[in-house]
Coordinates of C-alpha atoms in Angstrom, one line a residue:
X1187 CA 5.4 19.5 14.3
X1188 CA 7.6 18.3 11.4
X1189 CA 9.1 14.9 11.7
X1190 CA 12.8 14.3 12.3
X1191 CA 14.3 13.7 8.9
X1192 CA 16.8 10.9 9.3
X1193 CA 19.7 10.9 6.9
X1194 CA 19.0 7.9 4.6
X1195 CA 20.7 7.7 1.3
X1196 CA 18.9 6.2 -1.7
X1197 CA 19.5 2.5 -1.8
X1198 CA 20.4 2.3 1.9
X1199 CA 19.7 -1.2 3.2
X1200 CA 20.0 -0.3 6.9
X1201 CA 17.5 -2.3 8.9
X1202 CA 16.5 -4.8 6.2
X1203 CA 16.1 -8.3 7.5
X1204 CA 16.5 -11.1 4.9
X1205 CA 14.3 -13.8 6.2
X1206 CA 15.0 -17.4 5.2
X1207 CA 12.0 -19.3 3.8
X1208 CA 10.3 -21.5 6.4
X1209 CA 8.6 -23.7 3.8
X1210 CA 11.7 -25.2 2.1
X1211 CA 10.0 -28.6 2.3
X1212 CA 6.4 -29.6 2.3
X1213 CA 5.3 -33.2 3.0
X1214 CA 8.6 -34.5 1.8
X1215 CA 8.6 -32.3 -1.3
X1216 CA 10.3 -29.1 -2.1
X1217 CA 8.3 -25.9 -1.7
X1218 CA 8.5 -23.6 -4.7
X1219 CA 9.1 -19.9 -4.0
X1220 CA 6.5 -17.4 -5.4
X1221 CA 7.4 -13.7 -5.6
X1222 CA 4.6 -11.2 -6.2
X1223 CA 5.6 -8.4 -8.6
X1224 CA 3.3 -5.3 -8.8
X1225 CA 3.5 -2.0 -10.8
X1226 CA 1.3 0.5 -12.4
X1227 CA 3.4 0.4 -15.6
X1228 CA 3.3 -2.8 -17.5
X1229 CA 6.6 -2.1 -19.3
X1230 CA 8.4 -1.9 -16.0
X1231 CA 6.7 -5.0 -14.6
X1232 CA 7.5 -7.1 -17.7
X1233 CA 11.1 -5.8 -17.8
X1234 CA 11.6 -6.9 -14.2
X1235 CA 10.0 -10.3 -14.6
X1236 CA 11.7 -10.9 -17.9
X1237 CA 15.1 -10.1 -16.4
X1238 CA 14.4 -12.4 -13.5
X1239 CA 13.5 -15.3 -15.8
X1240 CA 16.8 -14.9 -17.6
X1241 CA 18.8 -14.8 -14.4
X1242 CA 17.0 -17.8 -12.8
X1243 CA 16.9 -20.9 -15.0
X1244 CA 13.9 -23.0 -14.0
X1245 CA 11.7 -20.0 -13.2
X1246 CA 8.4 -19.1 -14.8
X1247 CA 6.2 -16.1 -14.7
X1248 CA 2.4 -16.3 -14.0
X1249 CA 1.0 -13.1 -15.4
X1250 CA -2.6 -11.8 -15.4
X1251 CA -4.2 -9.0 -17.4
X1252 CA -7.7 -7.7 -17.3
X1253 CA -10.1 -7.4 -20.3
X1254 CA -11.9 -4.2 -19.2
X1255 CA -14.8 -4.8 -21.6
X1256 CA -15.7 -8.3 -20.4
X1257 CA -14.0 -8.2 -16.9
X1258 CA -12.4 -11.5 -17.9
X1259 CA -8.8 -12.4 -17.0
X1260 CA -6.1 -13.1 -19.6
X1261 CA -3.6 -15.6 -18.0
X1262 CA -0.1 -16.1 -19.4
X1263 CA 2.6 -18.5 -18.2
X1264 CA 6.0 -17.6 -19.6
X1265 CA 9.6 -18.8 -19.2
X1266 CA 12.8 -17.2 -20.6
X1267 CA 12.0 -18.8 -24.0
X1268 CA 8.5 -17.3 -24.4
X1269 CA 4.9 -18.1 -23.8
X1270 CA 4.0 -21.5 -22.4
X1271 CA 0.3 -21.0 -21.7
X1272 CA -2.2 -18.4 -23.0
X1273 CA -5.7 -18.7 -21.5
X1274 CA -8.8 -16.7 -20.9
X1275 CA -10.3 -16.9 -17.4
X1276 CA -13.9 -15.9 -16.7
X1277 CA -14.6 -14.8 -13.1
X1278 CA -17.8 -14.8 -11.2
X1279 CA -16.8 -11.4 -9.9
X1280 CA -14.0 -9.1 -11.2
X1281 CA -11.8 -8.5 -8.2
X1282 CA -8.3 -9.3 -7.0
X1283 CA -9.2 -11.8 -4.3
X1284 CA -11.5 -13.7 -6.7
X1285 CA -8.9 -13.9 -9.4
X1286 CA -6.3 -15.3 -6.9
X1287 CA -8.7 -17.7 -5.2
X1288 CA -10.6 -18.9 -8.3
X1289 CA -7.6 -19.3 -10.6
X1290 CA -4.1 -18.5 -9.2
X1291 CA -4.3 -20.9 -6.3
X1292 CA -4.9 -23.9 -8.7
X1293 CA -2.4 -22.7 -11.2
X1294 CA 0.3 -22.2 -8.6
X1295 CA -0.3 -25.7 -7.3
X1296 CA 0.0 -27.1 -10.8
X1297 CA 3.2 -25.2 -11.6
X1298 CA 4.8 -26.1 -8.3
X1299 CA 4.2 -29.8 -8.9
X1300 CA 6.1 -29.6 -12.2
X1301 CA 9.7 -30.8 -11.5
X1302 CA 11.0 -28.6 -14.3
X1303 CA 9.9 -25.4 -12.4
X1304 CA 11.7 -24.3 -9.3
X1305 CA 10.5 -20.6 -8.9
X1306 CA 7.5 -18.6 -9.9
X1307 CA 7.1 -14.8 -10.5
X1308 CA 3.4 -13.9 -9.9
X1309 CA 2.5 -10.7 -11.7
X1310 CA -1.2 -9.8 -10.9
X1311 CA -3.0 -7.2 -13.1
X1312 CA -1.5 -3.8 -13.2
X1313 CA -2.7 -1.7 -10.2
X1314 CA -3.4 -4.7 -8.1
X1315 CA -3.0 -4.3 -4.3
X1316 CA -0.3 -6.8 -3.2
X1317 CA -1.8 -7.0 0.3
X1318 CA -5.0 -8.4 -1.2
X1319 CA -3.1 -10.7 -3.4
X1320 CA -0.9 -12.0 -0.6
X1321 CA -3.7 -12.1 1.9
X1322 CA -5.8 -14.3 -0.4
X1323 CA -2.9 -16.7 -1.1
X1324 CA -1.3 -17.1 2.3
X1325 CA -3.7 -19.8 3.6
X1326 CA -2.9 -22.0 0.6
X1327 CA 0.9 -22.1 1.0
X1328 CA 2.5 -25.5 1.2
X1329 CA 3.8 -27.0 -2.0
X1330 CA 4.6 -23.3 -2.8
X1331 CA 5.3 -20.3 -0.5
X1332 CA 5.3 -16.6 -0.9
X1333 CA 9.0 -15.5 -0.9
X1334 CA 8.7 -11.7 -1.4
X1335 CA 6.6 -8.8 -2.7
X1336 CA 8.3 -6.4 -5.0
X1337 CA 7.0 -3.0 -6.4
X1338 CA 8.7 -1.5 -9.4
X1339 CA 8.3 2.1 -10.4
X1340 CA 9.8 4.9 -12.4
X1341 CA 11.4 7.7 -10.4
X1342 CA 10.6 10.4 -13.0
X1343 CA 6.9 9.5 -12.9
X1344 CA 6.5 9.0 -9.2
X1345 CA 5.4 12.5 -8.3
X1346 CA 2.7 12.6 -11.0
X1347 CA 1.6 9.1 -10.4
X1348 CA 1.5 9.2 -6.6
X1349 CA 0.5 12.8 -5.9
X1350 CA -1.5 13.6 -9.1
X1351 CA -5.3 13.5 -9.2
X1352 CA -5.7 11.0 -12.1
X1353 CA -7.9 8.0 -11.5
X1354 CA -7.2 4.4 -12.6
X1355 CA -10.2 4.6 -14.9
X1356 CA -8.7 7.7 -16.7
X1357 CA -5.5 5.6 -17.2
X1358 CA -7.4 2.5 -18.3
X1359 CA -5.9 0.6 -15.4
X1360 CA -9.0 -0.1 -13.2
X1361 CA -10.1 -3.7 -12.5
X1362 CA -13.7 -3.0 -13.3
X1363 CA -16.2 -0.2 -13.8
X1364 CA -16.7 0.1 -10.0
X1365 CA -12.9 0.5 -9.3
X1366 CA -12.8 4.2 -8.4
X1367 CA -9.3 4.3 -7.0
X1368 CA -6.8 7.0 -7.9
X1369 CA -3.5 6.1 -9.5
X1370 CA -1.8 7.4 -6.3
X1371 CA -3.9 5.2 -4.1
X1372 CA -3.0 2.1 -6.0
X1373 CA 0.7 3.0 -6.2
X1374 CA 0.9 3.9 -2.5
X1375 CA -0.5 0.5 -1.6
X1376 CA 2.2 -1.2 -3.7
X1377 CA 5.0 0.9 -2.2
X1378 CA 4.0 0.6 1.4
X1379 CA 3.2 -3.1 1.4
X1380 CA 6.2 -4.5 -0.6
X1381 CA 9.3 -5.6 1.2
X1382 CA 11.3 -4.8 -1.9
X1383 CA 10.9 -1.5 -3.8
X1384 CA 12.8 -1.0 -7.1
X1385 CA 12.9 2.6 -8.4
X1386 CA 14.2 3.1 -11.9
X1387 CA 15.6 6.3 -13.3
X1388 CA 16.6 8.2 -10.1
X1389 CA 19.1 10.4 -12.0
X1390 CA 18.7 14.1 -12.6
X1391 CA 16.5 16.6 -10.8
X1392 CA 13.2 15.0 -11.7
X1393 CA 14.3 11.5 -11.0
X1394 CA 16.0 12.6 -7.8
X1395 CA 12.9 14.3 -6.6
X1396 CA 10.8 11.1 -7.2
X1397 CA 13.4 9.0 -5.4
X1398 CA 13.4 11.4 -2.5
X1399 CA 9.6 11.1 -2.2
X1400 CA 9.8 7.3 -2.1
X1401 CA 12.4 7.6 0.7
X1402 CA 9.9 9.4 2.8
X1403 CA 7.3 6.7 2.3
X1404 CA 9.4 3.5 2.8
X1405 CA 10.2 2.1 6.2
X1406 CA 13.7 1.2 7.2
X1407 CA 13.0 -2.6 6.9
X1408 CA 11.9 -2.2 3.3
X1409 CA 14.8 -2.8 0.8
X1410 CA 15.2 -0.1 -1.8
X1411 CA 17.1 -0.7 -5.0
X1412 CA 17.7 2.1 -7.5
X1413 CA 17.9 -0.2 -10.5
X1414 CA 16.4 -3.5 -11.5
X1415 CA 19.7 -4.4 -13.1
X1416 CA 21.2 -4.9 -9.6
X1417 CA 18.3 -7.1 -8.5
X1418 CA 19.6 -10.5 -7.4
X1419 CA 17.2 -13.5 -7.8
X1420 CA 17.7 -14.5 -4.2
X1421 CA 16.1 -11.2 -3.1
X1422 CA 12.9 -12.2 -4.9
X1423 CA 13.0 -15.9 -4.5
X1424 CA 15.3 -16.8 -1.6
X1425 CA 13.3 -15.7 1.4
X1426 CA 9.9 -15.7 2.9
X1427 CA 7.3 -12.8 2.7
X1428 CA 6.5 -11.3 6.1
X1429 CA 2.9 -10.7 5.4
X1430 CA 2.1 -9.8 9.0
X1431 CA 4.9 -7.2 9.1
X1432 CA 3.7 -5.7 5.8
X1433 CA 0.2 -5.4 7.0
X1434 CA 1.4 -3.7 10.2
X1435 CA 3.2 -1.1 8.1
X1436 CA -0.2 -0.3 6.5
X1437 CA -2.2 -0.4 9.7
X1438 CA -3.2 3.0 10.8
X1439 CA -2.8 2.0 14.5
X1440 CA 1.0 1.7 13.8
X1441 CA 1.5 4.5 11.3
X1442 CA 5.1 6.0 11.4
X1443 CA 6.8 9.0 10.0
X1444 CA 10.0 7.8 8.3
X1445 CA 11.3 11.1 7.0
X1446 CA 14.2 11.2 4.5
X1447 CA 16.4 13.5 2.5
X1448 CA 15.1 17.0 1.8
X1449 CA 17.4 18.2 -1.0
X1450 CA 14.5 18.4 -3.5
X1451 CA 12.0 19.9 -1.0
X1452 CA 10.2 16.9 0.2
X1453 CA 8.7 17.3 3.7
X1454 CA 6.9 15.1 6.1
X1455 CA 4.7 16.2 9.0
X1456 CA 4.0 14.0 11.9
X1457 CA 0.9 15.3 13.5
X1458 CA -0.2 13.7 16.7
X1459 CA -2.5 14.4 19.7
X1460 CA -4.5 12.6 22.3
X1461 CA -7.5 14.8 21.5
X1462 CA -10.1 13.9 18.9
X1463 CA -11.3 15.9 15.9
X1464 CA -14.3 18.2 16.4
X1465 CA -16.8 16.7 13.9
X1466 CA -18.0 20.1 12.5
X1467 CA -14.6 21.7 12.2
X1468 CA -13.2 18.5 10.7
X1469 CA -15.8 18.6 7.9
X1470 CA -15.2 22.3 7.4
X1471 CA -11.4 21.9 7.1
X1472 CA -11.1 18.5 5.5
X1473 CA -10.1 20.1 2.2
X1474 CA -7.5 22.2 3.8
X1475 CA -6.2 19.1 5.5
X1476 CA -6.2 16.9 2.5
X1477 CA -6.0 18.9 -0.7
X1478 CA -2.8 19.2 -2.7
X1479 CA 0.1 17.1 -3.9
X1480 CA 0.5 15.0 -0.8
X1481 CA 0.4 11.5 0.6
X1482 CA -1.3 11.2 4.0
X1483 CA -2.0 8.2 6.2
X1484 CA -3.2 8.0 9.8
X1485 CA -5.9 7.7 12.3
X1486 CA -8.3 10.0 14.1
X1487 CA -11.3 9.8 16.4
X1488 CA -14.3 12.0 17.2
X1489 CA -15.8 12.6 20.7
X1490 CA -19.2 11.2 19.8
X1491 CA -17.6 7.8 18.8
X1492 CA -15.0 7.2 21.5
X1493 CA -14.9 3.5 20.8
X1494 CA -13.9 3.9 17.1
X1495 CA -10.6 4.3 15.4
X1496 CA -11.1 6.1 12.1
X1497 CA -8.8 5.9 9.1
X1498 CA -7.4 8.8 7.0
X1499 CA -6.0 7.7 3.6
X1500 CA -5.2 10.4 1.0
X1501 CA -3.2 10.7 -2.2
X1502 CA -3.3 13.4 -4.9
X1503 CA -6.0 15.4 -3.2
X1504 CA -8.4 12.4 -2.8
X1505 CA -9.1 11.4 0.7
X1506 CA -10.8 8.3 2.0
X1507 CA -12.0 8.2 5.6
X1508 CA -13.8 5.4 7.4
X1509 CA -14.3 3.5 10.6
X1510 CA -11.8 0.7 10.7
X1511 CA -11.1 -0.6 14.3
X1512 CA -12.6 -0.7 17.7
X1513 CA -10.4 1.1 20.3
X1514 CA -11.1 -1.2 23.2
X1515 CA -10.8 0.0 26.8
X1516 CA -8.4 2.9 26.0
X1517 CA -9.4 6.1 24.3
X1518 CA -8.1 6.3 20.7
X1519 CA -5.4 8.8 19.7
X1520 CA -5.1 11.0 16.6
X1521 CA -2.0 10.8 14.4
X1522 CA -1.6 11.8 10.7
X1523 CA 1.6 11.5 8.8
X1524 CA 1.5 13.8 5.7
X1525 CA 4.3 13.9 3.1
X1526 CA 4.3 16.6 0.4
X1527 CA 6.5 18.5 -2.0
X1528 CA 5.0 22.0 -2.2
X1529 CA 6.2 24.2 0.6
X1530 CA 3.0 26.3 0.8
X1531 CA 1.0 23.2 1.7
X1532 CA 3.0 22.5 4.9
X1533 CA 1.8 25.4 7.1
X1534 CA -1.8 25.0 5.7
X1535 CA -2.0 21.4 6.7
X1536 CA -0.4 21.9 10.1
X1537 CA -2.8 24.8 10.9
X1538 CA -5.8 22.8 9.7
X1539 CA -4.9 19.9 11.9
X1540 CA -4.7 22.1 14.9
X1541 CA -8.1 23.7 14.2
X1542 CA -9.7 20.3 13.7
X1543 CA -8.8 19.1 17.2
X1544 CA -10.9 19.8 20.2
X1545 CA -9.6 22.9 22.0
X1546 CA -8.1 22.5 25.5
X1547 CA -11.3 23.9 27.0
X1548 CA -13.5 21.5 25.0
X1549 CA -11.3 18.6 25.9
X1550 CA -11.4 19.5 29.6
X1551 CA -15.2 19.3 29.5
X1552 CA -14.9 15.6 28.8
X1553 CA -17.0 13.4 26.6
X1554 CA -20.3 13.8 28.5
X1555 CA -21.5 16.9 26.3
X1556 CA -21.2 14.7 23.2
X1557 CA -23.6 12.0 24.4
X1558 CA -26.5 12.0 21.9
X1559 CA -25.0 14.7 19.8
X1560 CA -25.9 14.8 16.1
X1561 CA -23.8 12.3 14.1
X1562 CA -22.3 14.5 11.4
X1563 CA -19.9 11.9 10.1
X1564 CA -22.4 9.0 9.6
X1565 CA -22.3 9.3 5.8
X1566 CA -18.6 8.4 5.9
X1567 CA -18.3 6.3 9.0
X1568 CA -21.6 4.5 9.0
X1569 CA -24.2 4.6 11.8
X1570 CA -22.6 4.7 15.2
X1571 CA -23.3 2.3 18.0
X1572 CA -26.7 3.0 19.6
X1573 CA -25.1 2.9 23.0
X1574 CA -23.1 6.1 22.3

């Protein structure tokens, strides 16, 4: 059934918890705040970091770009006056975690030790997943600490970027040749992880529709600003990033339907059941369940893998499924949260979800009939446990 759309106005700060930094001192020294700034638009990212540098004397930006031909990194350190450092960084492997571990950790330490610098804005390459950036950096905190993660985006482009079918490669935004993510997948990861979401240009019908879509995807504890011009430096640099809480938001075991305004036609379905998907019907209806201009997240299970929680992750008609967690002693549950903008998609998705589930009669027969059944989903979920 459709989720209960709570009345949340754009920019509503209800539920946001401003967390004070626990790393204000480190071994008798100050700990420098580091804010992660992500985007899929370099102009927006640079405008936000540039404005923050002007508003916060003593701050610098550590910015990375990818050379797609060589997979090398281009590292820039800037302050309000311009470029301080401009270096090329060769990596053993072109990925986000390698870039942070092999280069950013050392550079952050060096910058934090400079008494002239009291804050750092870390801008990883466009399309970077902030959860990977933060997850790599968290163990190295001390002289510096992660203070926030901010995602900046353009309201008038959100629908096409998030729900369209374009890939990062087609936009020239991929990390390397093997980066096959869609633009929507990258943007969704930035929106859903960040504790601060800044949406520019929410005026007019197109901008309002984009802002409404973001409202359906952000949780109450995420702070939404509708202009970077009202962004105060303390929101980026005065707190402490709740990495655990951000990961929980993205964990399919804790997926939630947030809902939001519906003036522009945005809808959210919260589809839940104790029953698993029937493997054959799921494969038959996967396109009906995932095609269209939608963002979908959640979990499911199949009766021939009762110990496995599977992930559903879809944006812009591209869907990724996989085996992500063990269920433990309790049987898993199935829950998909789907947000879309086209009214004709809503009943199709709802009906496809119902067809994919085991019927009441199949469920009543228990799991015994599935012992030794053909593993239809192994190409996507991997080989199941031999004990099943």
